Amino acid sequence: EDQVTQSPEALRLQEGESSSLNCSYTVSGLRGLFWYRQDPGKGPEFLFTLYSAGEEKEKERLKATLTKKESFLHITAPKPEDSATYLCAVTRLTGGGNKLTFGTGTQLKVEL
Amino acid sequence: ETGVTQTPRHLVMGMTNKKSLKCEQHLGHNAMYWYKQSAKKPLELMFVYNFKEQTENNSVPSRFSPECPNSSHLFLHLHTLQPEDSALYLCASSQEGDVYEQYFGPGTRLTVT
């Protein structure tokens, strides 16, 4: 069974204090790993897709990286508007179709 | 409108009521999904439709009945729900296949009394 574990569950940062969120996965043949951002009361917003170990993608203050066992979402010099829950999900190579398996998320709070 | 829309945004229903959730996507996608999101739990996939055909039913109780009349619209018909069914119900869409990201609607916050 595919599993996705995210850590920490919650993270509080000061504005400008860089950090990383972790997503560990167990899947029988990874097809893709997805990062989403979710604001309270809203649906998840797509951020990145990573397909193979070594791949990196960036968007503004966010950078996602992928290894064979985990993915990191690096947040550089965060601002209060980066506060949200960040979700990680995977889909597998065979038999997975377009089914995503999600982690429980990391709730990020960035304070002034 | 653009993206994925869902109505209603909030719904309170009794255990004997029948109601329906509606989802519409304006992205030209051909796969649509229903998810359930409960506090402290991962998003749970409920149903998948590809080209209007249901391709996944993730052991969902029969009190939840999906309907996909075309690639742009998806419904979730609800009847005889239980209090533990209270959750955020999210609709998503994507291109068909396993490499495409899914785009989510804002969700319907359902409370069963």
mmCIF file of C-alpha atoms in Angstrom:
data_model
loop_
_atom_site.group_PDB
_atom_site.id
_atom_site.type_symbol
_atom_site.label_atom_id
_atom_site.label_comp_id
_atom_site.label_asym_id
_atom_site.label_seq_id
_atom_site.Cartn_x
_atom_site.Cartn_y
_atom_site.Cartn_z
ATOM 1 C CA GLU A 1 0.000 0.000 0.000
ATOM 2 C CA ASP A 2 1.300 3.438 -0.928
ATOM 3 C CA GLN A 3 2.179 5.664 2.024
ATOM 4 C CA VAL A 4 3.050 9.328 2.354
ATOM 5 C CA THR A 5 4.336 10.804 5.620
ATOM 6 C CA GLN A 6 4.868 14.516 6.084
ATOM 7 C CA SER A 7 6.873 16.228 8.792
ATOM 8 C CA PRO A 8 6.701 18.274 10.826
ATOM 9 C CA GLU A 9 2.944 18.387 11.402
ATOM 10 C CA ALA A 10 3.190 22.082 12.208
ATOM 11 C CA LEU A 11 5.933 24.648 11.790
ATOM 12 C CA ARG A 12 6.145 28.218 13.040
ATOM 13 C CA LEU A 13 8.702 30.521 11.429
ATOM 14 C CA GLN A 14 9.643 34.139 11.746
ATOM 15 C CA GLU A 15 9.470 36.168 8.561
ATOM 16 C CA GLY A 16 12.729 35.635 6.663
ATOM 17 C CA GLU A 17 13.605 32.428 8.528
ATOM 18 C CA SER A 18 14.205 29.766 5.868
ATOM 19 C CA SER A 19 13.287 26.123 6.491
ATOM 20 C CA SER A 20 12.294 22.851 4.820
ATOM 21 C CA LEU A 21 9.258 20.604 4.888
ATOM 22 C CA ASN A 22 9.683 16.867 4.421
ATOM 23 C CA CYS A 23 7.605 14.330 2.527
ATOM 24 C CA SER A 24 8.659 10.676 2.841
ATOM 25 C CA TYR A 25 6.984 8.168 0.577
ATOM 26 C CA THR A 26 6.669 4.445 0.053
ATOM 27 C CA VAL A 27 5.255 3.558 -3.321
ATOM 28 C CA SER A 28 5.684 0.681 -5.686
ATOM 29 C CA GLY A 29 7.280 2.571 -8.562
ATOM 30 C CA LEU A 30 6.874 6.334 -8.274
ATOM 31 C CA ARG A 31 5.249 7.984 -11.282
ATOM 32 C CA GLY A 32 4.980 11.491 -9.892
ATOM 33 C CA LEU A 33 5.140 13.450 -6.649
ATOM 34 C CA PHE A 34 2.950 16.508 -6.264
ATOM 35 C CA TRP A 35 3.061 19.464 -3.880
ATOM 36 C CA TYR A 36 -0.048 21.474 -3.091
ATOM 37 C CA ARG A 37 -0.780 24.471 -0.893
ATOM 38 C CA GLN A 38 -4.097 24.685 0.962
ATOM 39 C CA ASP A 39 -5.438 27.803 2.654
ATOM 40 C CA PRO A 40 -8.136 27.473 5.349
ATOM 41 C CA GLY A 41 -11.581 26.894 3.871
ATOM 42 C CA LYS A 42 -10.227 26.444 0.342
ATOM 43 C CA GLY A 43 -9.275 23.612 -1.959
ATOM 44 C CA PRO A 44 -5.655 22.601 -2.515
ATOM 45 C CA GLU A 45 -3.732 24.729 -5.018
ATOM 46 C CA PHE A 46 -1.235 22.944 -7.263
ATOM 47 C CA LEU A 47 2.410 23.948 -6.855
ATOM 48 C CA PHE A 48 4.798 21.397 -8.405
ATOM 49 C CA THR A 49 5.129 17.961 -9.968
ATOM 50 C CA LEU A 50 8.403 16.033 -9.667
ATOM 51 C CA TYR A 51 8.989 12.857 -11.666
ATOM 52 C CA SER A 52 12.465 11.500 -10.936
ATOM 53 C CA ALA A 53 15.172 11.575 -8.286
ATOM 54 C CA GLY A 54 17.399 14.607 -8.628
ATOM 55 C CA GLU A 55 14.712 16.790 -10.128
ATOM 56 C CA GLU A 56 14.172 20.283 -8.713
ATOM 57 C CA LYS A 57 11.520 22.918 -9.367
ATOM 58 C CA GLU A 58 11.216 26.490 -8.141
ATOM 59 C CA LYS A 59 8.491 29.048 -7.807
ATOM 60 C CA GLU A 60 9.128 32.347 -6.064
ATOM 61 C CA ARG A 61 10.317 31.487 -2.522
ATOM 62 C CA LEU A 62 9.579 27.764 -2.894
ATOM 63 C CA LYS A 63 11.876 25.044 -4.173
ATOM 64 C CA ALA A 64 10.918 21.377 -4.352
ATOM 65 C CA THR A 65 13.459 18.555 -4.583
ATOM 66 C CA LEU A 66 13.108 14.801 -4.948
ATOM 67 C CA THR A 67 15.174 11.771 -3.922
ATOM 68 C CA LYS A 68 14.303 8.093 -4.171
ATOM 69 C CA LYS A 69 12.709 8.128 -0.716
ATOM 70 C CA GLU A 70 11.594 11.661 0.006
ATOM 71 C CA SER A 71 10.894 15.143 -1.208
ATOM 72 C CA PHE A 72 11.674 18.465 0.401
ATOM 73 C CA LEU A 73 9.892 21.764 0.020
ATOM 74 C CA HIS A 74 12.394 24.494 0.827
ATOM 75 C CA ILE A 75 11.004 27.874 1.771
ATOM 76 C CA THR A 76 13.494 30.716 1.462
ATOM 77 C CA ALA A 77 12.904 33.953 3.388
ATOM 78 C CA PRO A 78 9.208 33.221 3.955
ATOM 79 C CA LYS A 79 6.579 35.907 4.290
ATOM 80 C CA PRO A 80 3.313 35.827 6.272
ATOM 81 C CA GLU A 81 1.393 35.159 3.042
ATOM 82 C CA ASP A 82 3.217 31.814 2.775
ATOM 83 C CA SER A 83 1.240 30.628 5.796
ATOM 84 C CA ALA A 84 -0.842 27.625 4.705
ATOM 85 C CA THR A 85 -0.967 23.857 4.887
ATOM 86 C CA TYR A 86 1.378 22.199 2.399
ATOM 87 C CA LEU A 87 0.303 18.819 1.073
ATOM 88 C CA CYS A 88 2.350 16.157 -0.663
ATOM 89 C CA ALA A 89 0.877 13.398 -2.842
ATOM 90 C CA VAL A 90 2.166 10.555 -5.010
ATOM 91 C CA THR A 91 0.934 8.482 -7.894
ATOM 92 C CA ARG A 92 2.470 5.191 -8.885
ATOM 93 C CA LEU A 93 3.776 3.738 -12.133
ATOM 94 C CA THR A 94 1.607 0.694 -12.530
ATOM 95 C CA GLY A 95 -1.995 0.204 -11.500
ATOM 96 C CA GLY A 96 -2.150 3.671 -10.026
ATOM 97 C CA GLY A 97 -3.997 5.289 -12.848
ATOM 98 C CA ASN A 98 -4.602 8.870 -11.865
ATOM 99 C CA LYS A 99 -5.093 8.165 -8.180
ATOM 100 C CA LEU A 100 -3.244 10.401 -5.754
ATOM 101 C CA THR A 101 -2.227 9.248 -2.283
ATOM 102 C CA PHE A 102 -1.899 12.249 0.026
ATOM 103 C CA GLY A 103 -0.032 12.914 3.259
ATOM 104 C CA THR A 104 -1.669 14.724 6.163
ATOM 105 C CA GLY A 105 0.203 17.945 5.440
ATOM 106 C CA THR A 106 2.444 20.434 7.234
ATOM 107 C CA GLN A 107 0.711 23.477 8.675
ATOM 108 C CA LEU A 108 3.051 26.435 8.237
ATOM 109 C CA LYS A 109 2.655 29.689 10.131
ATOM 110 C CA VAL A 110 4.954 32.607 9.253
ATOM 111 C CA GLU A 111 4.954 35.450 11.747
ATOM 112 C CA LEU A 112 6.156 39.036 11.486
ATOM 113 C CA GLU B 1 -16.002 31.447 -14.482
ATOM 114 C CA THR B 2 -12.673 29.711 -14.579
ATOM 115 C CA GLY B 3 -11.186 26.679 -12.878
ATOM 116 C CA VAL B 4 -13.265 24.292 -10.818
ATOM 117 C CA THR B 5 -16.416 25.484 -9.084
ATOM 118 C CA GLN B 6 -18.481 23.732 -6.433
ATOM 119 C CA THR B 7 -21.938 24.407 -5.032
ATOM 120 C CA PRO B 8 -23.117 24.760 -2.401
ATOM 121 C CA ARG B 9 -20.119 25.935 -0.365
ATOM 122 C CA HIS B 10 -21.800 24.993 2.898
ATOM 123 C CA LEU B 11 -24.505 22.420 3.588
ATOM 124 C CA VAL B 12 -26.207 21.326 6.787
ATOM 125 C CA MET B 13 -28.450 18.307 6.497
ATOM 126 C CA GLY B 14 -30.253 15.894 8.723
ATOM 127 C CA MET B 15 -29.605 12.175 8.579
ATOM 128 C CA THR B 16 -32.845 11.533 6.696
ATOM 129 C CA ASN B 17 -32.394 14.241 4.066
ATOM 130 C CA LYS B 18 -31.380 13.864 0.447
ATOM 131 C CA LYS B 19 -29.116 16.471 -1.099
ATOM 132 C CA SER B 20 -26.694 16.810 -3.991
ATOM 133 C CA LEU B 21 -23.303 18.448 -4.405
ATOM 134 C CA LYS B 22 -22.403 19.919 -7.761
ATOM 135 C CA CYS B 23 -19.018 20.393 -9.404
ATOM 136 C CA GLU B 24 -18.218 22.066 -12.717
ATOM 137 C CA GLN B 25 -14.831 22.396 -14.390
ATOM 138 C CA HIS B 26 -13.967 24.994 -17.020
ATOM 139 C CA LEU B 27 -10.495 23.651 -17.857
ATOM 140 C CA GLY B 28 -11.285 21.291 -20.719
ATOM 141 C CA HIS B 29 -10.255 18.280 -18.660
ATOM 142 C CA ASN B 30 -11.628 14.770 -19.108
ATOM 143 C CA ALA B 31 -11.095 13.261 -15.663
ATOM 144 C CA MET B 32 -12.969 14.284 -12.525
ATOM 145 C CA TYR B 33 -12.689 13.222 -8.898
ATOM 146 C CA TRP B 34 -14.444 13.388 -5.544
ATOM 147 C CA TYR B 35 -12.374 13.555 -2.355
ATOM 148 C CA LYS B 36 -13.298 13.665 1.314
ATOM 149 C CA GLN B 37 -11.170 15.735 3.693
ATOM 150 C CA SER B 38 -11.596 15.227 7.441
ATOM 151 C CA ALA B 39 -9.613 16.915 10.180
ATOM 152 C CA LYS B 40 -6.189 15.368 10.843
ATOM 153 C CA LYS B 41 -6.647 12.838 8.018
ATOM 154 C CA PRO B 42 -5.208 12.731 4.505
ATOM 155 C CA LEU B 43 -7.474 13.523 1.592
ATOM 156 C CA GLU B 44 -9.402 10.368 0.781
ATOM 157 C CA LEU B 45 -10.162 9.609 -2.837
ATOM 158 C CA MET B 46 -13.799 8.567 -3.232
ATOM 159 C CA PHE B 47 -14.555 8.324 -6.946
ATOM 160 C CA VAL B 48 -12.778 8.790 -10.269
ATOM 161 C CA TYR B 49 -14.402 9.426 -13.630
ATOM 162 C CA ASN B 50 -12.479 9.281 -16.910
ATOM 163 C CA PHE B 51 -14.353 10.393 -20.021
ATOM 164 C CA LYS B 52 -17.638 10.187 -18.029
ATOM 165 C CA GLU B 53 -16.988 6.552 -17.041
ATOM 166 C CA GLN B 54 -16.461 5.662 -13.406
ATOM 167 C CA THR B 55 -13.057 4.008 -13.096
ATOM 168 C CA GLU B 56 -12.636 4.025 -9.336
ATOM 169 C CA ASN B 57 -14.914 3.543 -6.353
ATOM 170 C CA ASN B 58 -12.726 3.515 -3.290
ATOM 171 C CA SER B 59 -15.042 1.350 -1.132
ATOM 172 C CA VAL B 60 -17.384 4.255 -0.576
ATOM 173 C CA PRO B 61 -20.701 3.503 1.204
ATOM 174 C CA SER B 62 -23.750 3.423 -1.038
ATOM 175 C CA ARG B 63 -25.233 6.441 0.716
ATOM 176 C CA PHE B 64 -22.870 8.410 -1.543
ATOM 177 C CA SER B 65 -23.869 8.157 -5.207
ATOM 178 C CA PRO B 66 -21.852 9.927 -7.914
ATOM 179 C CA GLU B 67 -23.090 11.025 -11.306
ATOM 180 C CA CYS B 68 -21.077 12.353 -14.234
ATOM 181 C CA PRO B 69 -23.354 13.411 -17.118
ATOM 182 C CA ASN B 70 -20.488 14.880 -19.155
ATOM 183 C CA SER B 71 -16.786 15.683 -18.813
ATOM 184 C CA SER B 72 -17.497 19.100 -17.314
ATOM 185 C CA HIS B 73 -20.000 18.234 -14.610
ATOM 186 C CA LEU B 74 -19.894 15.947 -11.597
ATOM 187 C CA PHE B 75 -22.481 15.403 -8.892
ATOM 188 C CA LEU B 76 -22.444 13.661 -5.548
ATOM 189 C CA HIS B 77 -25.886 12.595 -4.386
ATOM 190 C CA LEU B 78 -26.223 12.172 -0.635
ATOM 191 C CA HIS B 79 -28.875 10.258 1.325
ATOM 192 C CA THR B 80 -29.245 8.835 4.803
ATOM 193 C CA LEU B 81 -25.887 10.202 5.908
ATOM 194 C CA GLN B 82 -24.256 9.691 9.284
ATOM 195 C CA PRO B 83 -22.682 12.360 11.520
ATOM 196 C CA GLU B 84 -19.229 10.915 10.728
ATOM 197 C CA ASP B 85 -19.795 11.914 7.116
ATOM 198 C CA SER B 86 -19.384 15.543 8.120
ATOM 199 C CA ALA B 87 -16.305 16.790 6.262
ATOM 200 C CA LEU B 88 -15.046 18.979 3.424
ATOM 201 C CA TYR B 89 -15.911 17.407 0.076
ATOM 202 C CA LEU B 90 -13.567 18.397 -2.698
ATOM 203 C CA CYS B 91 -13.968 18.018 -6.426
ATOM 204 C CA ALA B 92 -10.958 17.970 -8.739
ATOM 205 C CA SER B 93 -10.266 17.628 -12.446
ATOM 206 C CA SER B 94 -7.304 16.780 -14.636
ATOM 207 C CA GLN B 95 -6.342 15.536 -18.025
ATOM 208 C CA GLU B 96 -6.847 11.780 -18.184
ATOM 209 C CA GLY B 97 -3.720 9.821 -17.216
ATOM 210 C CA ASP B 98 -1.378 9.494 -14.286
ATOM 211 C CA VAL B 99 1.078 12.283 -15.017
ATOM 212 C CA TYR B 100 -1.197 15.261 -14.865
ATOM 213 C CA GLU B 101 -1.772 17.418 -11.840
ATOM 214 C CA GLN B 102 -5.269 17.693 -10.457
ATOM 215 C CA TYR B 103 -6.971 21.044 -9.962
ATOM 216 C CA PHE B 104 -9.301 21.367 -7.017
ATOM 217 C CA GLY B 105 -12.458 23.311 -6.373
ATOM 218 C CA PRO B 106 -13.075 25.235 -3.143
ATOM 219 C CA GLY B 107 -15.018 22.385 -1.573
ATOM 220 C CA THR B 108 -18.390 21.939 0.114
ATOM 221 C CA ARG B 109 -18.329 21.984 3.908
ATOM 222 C CA LEU B 110 -20.932 19.365 4.894
ATOM 223 C CA THR B 111 -22.377 19.046 8.376
ATOM 224 C CA VAL B 112 -24.687 16.134 9.157
ATOM 225 C CA THR B 113 -26.881 16.654 12.206
#
